[in-house]
Amino acid sequence: MSGLESYSGGCHCGAVRYRARLDLGKPVISCNCSMCGRAGTLLTFVPAAEFELLSGEASLTDYQFGKQRIHHLFCKTCGIKSFARGARPDGSPTVAINTRCLDDVDSGALNVQAFDGRSR
Ligand SMILES: [Zn+2]
């Protein structure tokens, strides 16, 4: 698993579906902040242009907290957080993909890197 490849993924009930080009050879982020620590997400960040929401925009509920820089999106039917929208420090839009929600990807095989989001 290395290099940019196309993956599909989404929530549990199937309402939210997306496709994205990403590199699973890069470490995925396990963050300990109050949100990620609870949700257990394993994140990889892609430019918004590499992400395509195929279905489910109307099924998404937006949750924000703290500095409100990230839109934590979850499916209002099944509750799964399959991705989030945000912006890089330079302002360019980015999407944080929960790699646990990708089709046919073994989370146990990913290179996980701890990120101390709690202290930021
Ligand atoms: Zn769902």
PDB file of C-alpha atoms and ligand atoms in Angstrom:
ATOM      1  CA  MET A   1       0.000   0.000   0.000  1.00  0.00           C
ATOM      2  CA  SER A   2       1.868   3.040  -1.230  1.00  0.00           C
ATOM      3  CA  GLY A   3       1.355   5.829  -3.715  1.00  0.00           C
ATOM      4  CA  LEU A   4      -1.838   7.658  -4.567  1.00  0.00           C
ATOM      5  CA  GLU A   5      -4.706   5.285  -5.155  1.00  0.00           C
ATOM      6  CA  SER A   6      -8.449   5.603  -5.416  1.00  0.00           C
ATOM      7  CA  TYR A   7     -10.496   4.298  -2.500  1.00  0.00           C
ATOM      8  CA  SER A   8     -14.190   4.292  -1.739  1.00  0.00           C
ATOM      9  CA  GLY A   9     -15.767   4.485   1.658  1.00  0.00           C
ATOM     10  CA  GLY A  10     -18.641   5.784   3.699  1.00  0.00           C
ATOM     11  CA  CYS A  11     -20.831   5.402   6.751  1.00  0.00           C
ATOM     12  CA  HIS A  12     -22.397   2.218   8.101  1.00  0.00           C
ATOM     13  CA  CYS A  13     -25.949   2.470   6.740  1.00  0.00           C
ATOM     14  CA  GLY A  14     -24.754   3.373   3.238  1.00  0.00           C
ATOM     15  CA  ALA A  15     -26.304   6.833   2.987  1.00  0.00           C
ATOM     16  CA  VAL A  16     -22.903   8.552   2.921  1.00  0.00           C
ATOM     17  CA  ARG A  17     -20.579   7.341   0.170  1.00  0.00           C
ATOM     18  CA  TYR A  18     -17.399   8.902  -1.126  1.00  0.00           C
ATOM     19  CA  ARG A  19     -14.363   8.308  -3.245  1.00  0.00           C
ATOM     20  CA  ALA A  20     -10.923   9.739  -2.604  1.00  0.00           C
ATOM     21  CA  ARG A  21      -7.382   9.545  -3.863  1.00  0.00           C
ATOM     22  CA  LEU A  22      -4.970   8.989  -1.019  1.00  0.00           C
ATOM     23  CA  ASP A  23      -1.711   7.344  -0.050  1.00  0.00           C
ATOM     24  CA  LEU A  24      -2.082   4.658   2.606  1.00  0.00           C
ATOM     25  CA  GLY A  25       1.668   4.178   2.597  1.00  0.00           C
ATOM     26  CA  LYS A  26       1.815   7.357   4.667  1.00  0.00           C
ATOM     27  CA  PRO A  27       1.121   7.093   8.403  1.00  0.00           C
ATOM     28  CA  VAL A  28      -2.484   7.617   9.468  1.00  0.00           C
ATOM     29  CA  ILE A  29      -3.126   9.863  12.441  1.00  0.00           C
ATOM     30  CA  SER A  30      -4.405   8.615  15.783  1.00  0.00           C
ATOM     31  CA  CYS A  31      -5.183  11.821  17.668  1.00  0.00           C
ATOM     32  CA  ASN A  32      -5.889  12.012  21.379  1.00  0.00           C
ATOM     33  CA  CYS A  33      -8.018  15.172  21.369  1.00  0.00           C
ATOM     34  CA  SER A  34     -11.420  15.184  23.050  1.00  0.00           C
ATOM     35  CA  MET A  35     -13.124  14.281  19.769  1.00  0.00           C
ATOM     36  CA  CYS A  36     -10.789  11.811  18.065  1.00  0.00           C
ATOM     37  CA  GLY A  37      -9.913  10.106  21.334  1.00  0.00           C
ATOM     38  CA  ARG A  38     -13.559   9.273  21.851  1.00  0.00           C
ATOM     39  CA  ALA A  39     -14.397   8.399  18.268  1.00  0.00           C
ATOM     40  CA  GLY A  40     -11.280   6.316  17.613  1.00  0.00           C
ATOM     41  CA  THR A  41     -10.800   7.718  14.140  1.00  0.00           C
ATOM     42  CA  LEU A  42      -7.644   6.960  12.154  1.00  0.00           C
ATOM     43  CA  LEU A  43      -7.252   9.957   9.890  1.00  0.00           C
ATOM     44  CA  THR A  44      -5.535  10.775   6.670  1.00  0.00           C
ATOM     45  CA  PHE A  45      -5.762  14.263   5.169  1.00  0.00           C
ATOM     46  CA  VAL A  46      -6.292  14.968   1.484  1.00  0.00           C
ATOM     47  CA  PRO A  47      -6.794  18.178  -0.518  1.00  0.00           C
ATOM     48  CA  ALA A  48     -10.523  18.751  -1.042  1.00  0.00           C
ATOM     49  CA  ALA A  49      -9.980  18.296  -4.797  1.00  0.00           C
ATOM     50  CA  GLU A  50      -8.975  14.664  -4.176  1.00  0.00           C
ATOM     51  CA  PHE A  51     -12.277  13.933  -2.419  1.00  0.00           C
ATOM     52  CA  GLU A  52     -15.656  13.350  -4.043  1.00  0.00           C
ATOM     53  CA  LEU A  53     -18.847  12.898  -2.049  1.00  0.00           C
ATOM     54  CA  LEU A  54     -20.973  10.516  -4.102  1.00  0.00           C
ATOM     55  CA  SER A  55     -24.062  10.546  -1.907  1.00  0.00           C
ATOM     56  CA  GLY A  56     -25.321  11.570   1.493  1.00  0.00           C
ATOM     57  CA  GLU A  57     -24.771  15.335   1.757  1.00  0.00           C
ATOM     58  CA  ALA A  58     -28.334  15.635   3.148  1.00  0.00           C
ATOM     59  CA  SER A  59     -27.642  12.848   5.668  1.00  0.00           C
ATOM     60  CA  LEU A  60     -24.697  14.626   7.255  1.00  0.00           C
ATOM     61  CA  THR A  61     -24.936  16.421  10.553  1.00  0.00           C
ATOM     62  CA  ASP A  62     -22.250  19.016  11.252  1.00  0.00           C
ATOM     63  CA  TYR A  63     -20.729  19.240  14.716  1.00  0.00           C
ATOM     64  CA  GLN A  64     -18.199  21.864  15.721  1.00  0.00           C
ATOM     65  CA  PHE A  65     -16.427  22.610  18.966  1.00  0.00           C
ATOM     66  CA  GLY A  66     -13.456  24.519  20.334  1.00  0.00           C
ATOM     67  CA  LYS A  67     -11.927  26.764  17.693  1.00  0.00           C
ATOM     68  CA  GLN A  68     -14.573  25.568  15.184  1.00  0.00           C
ATOM     69  CA  ARG A  69     -12.018  25.062  12.462  1.00  0.00           C
ATOM     70  CA  ILE A  70     -13.182  21.565  11.597  1.00  0.00           C
ATOM     71  CA  HIS A  71     -16.608  20.401  10.504  1.00  0.00           C
ATOM     72  CA  HIS A  72     -17.030  17.033  12.198  1.00  0.00           C
ATOM     73  CA  LEU A  73     -19.597  15.371   9.985  1.00  0.00           C
ATOM     74  CA  PHE A  74     -21.554  12.316  11.001  1.00  0.00           C
ATOM     75  CA  CYS A  75     -24.418  10.395   9.436  1.00  0.00           C
ATOM     76  CA  LYS A  76     -27.677  11.290  11.128  1.00  0.00           C
ATOM     77  CA  THR A  77     -28.979   7.759  10.598  1.00  0.00           C
ATOM     78  CA  CYS A  78     -26.110   5.519  11.730  1.00  0.00           C
ATOM     79  CA  GLY A  79     -23.901   8.006  13.580  1.00  0.00           C
ATOM     80  CA  ILE A  80     -20.669   7.107  11.820  1.00  0.00           C
ATOM     81  CA  LYS A  81     -18.018   9.797  11.303  1.00  0.00           C
ATOM     82  CA  SER A  82     -16.562   8.793   7.955  1.00  0.00           C
ATOM     83  CA  PHE A  83     -14.883  12.133   7.136  1.00  0.00           C
ATOM     84  CA  ALA A  84     -14.522  15.743   8.236  1.00  0.00           C
ATOM     85  CA  ARG A  85     -14.006  19.007   6.400  1.00  0.00           C
ATOM     86  CA  GLY A  86     -11.492  21.628   7.399  1.00  0.00           C
ATOM     87  CA  ALA A  87      -8.805  23.990   6.165  1.00  0.00           C
ATOM     88  CA  ARG A  88      -5.055  23.821   6.211  1.00  0.00           C
ATOM     89  CA  PRO A  89      -3.142  26.633   7.945  1.00  0.00           C
ATOM     90  CA  ASP A  90      -2.803  28.360   4.545  1.00  0.00           C
ATOM     91  CA  GLY A  91      -6.603  28.290   4.181  1.00  0.00           C
ATOM     92  CA  SER A  92      -6.853  25.666   1.460  1.00  0.00           C
ATOM     93  CA  PRO A  93      -9.735  23.233   1.985  1.00  0.00           C
ATOM     94  CA  THR A  94      -8.857  19.771   3.202  1.00  0.00           C
ATOM     95  CA  VAL A  95     -10.763  16.629   4.023  1.00  0.00           C
ATOM     96  CA  ALA A  96      -9.881  14.347   6.920  1.00  0.00           C
ATOM     97  CA  ILE A  97     -10.826  10.820   5.972  1.00  0.00           C
ATOM     98  CA  ASN A  98     -11.502   8.215   8.620  1.00  0.00           C
ATOM     99  CA  THR A  99      -9.546   5.324   7.127  1.00  0.00           C
ATOM    100  CA  ARG A 100     -11.577   2.907   9.265  1.00  0.00           C
ATOM    101  CA  CYS A 101     -14.492   3.705   6.941  1.00  0.00           C
ATOM    102  CA  LEU A 102     -12.727   2.788   3.695  1.00  0.00           C
ATOM    103  CA  ASP A 103     -13.897  -0.290   1.811  1.00  0.00           C
ATOM    104  CA  ASP A 104     -11.552  -3.274   1.873  1.00  0.00           C
ATOM    105  CA  VAL A 105      -8.860  -1.603   3.983  1.00  0.00           C
ATOM    106  CA  ASP A 106      -7.469  -3.492   6.977  1.00  0.00           C
ATOM    107  CA  SER A 107      -7.019  -0.888   9.724  1.00  0.00           C
ATOM    108  CA  GLY A 108      -4.650  -3.231  11.533  1.00  0.00           C
ATOM    109  CA  ALA A 109      -2.237  -3.115   8.608  1.00  0.00           C
ATOM    110  CA  LEU A 110      -1.953   0.683   8.577  1.00  0.00           C
ATOM    111  CA  ASN A 111       1.045   2.585   9.859  1.00  0.00           C
ATOM    112  CA  VAL A 112      -0.473   4.511  12.778  1.00  0.00           C
ATOM    113  CA  GLN A 113       1.171   7.661  14.108  1.00  0.00           C
ATOM    114  CA  ALA A 114       0.097   9.166  17.425  1.00  0.00           C
ATOM    115  CA  PHE A 115      -0.714  12.880  17.381  1.00  0.00           C
ATOM    116  CA  ASP A 116      -1.009  14.865  20.586  1.00  0.00           C
ATOM    117  CA  GLY A 117      -4.060  16.931  19.665  1.00  0.00           C
ATOM    118  CA  ARG A 118      -5.108  17.160  23.316  1.00  0.00           C
ATOM    119  CA  SER A 119      -2.245  19.538  24.087  1.00  0.00           C
ATOM    120  CA  ARG A 120      -2.889  21.885  21.163  1.00  0.00           C
TER     121      ARG A 120
HETATM  122 ZN    ZN B   1     -25.143   6.220   7.813  1.00  0.00          ZN
END
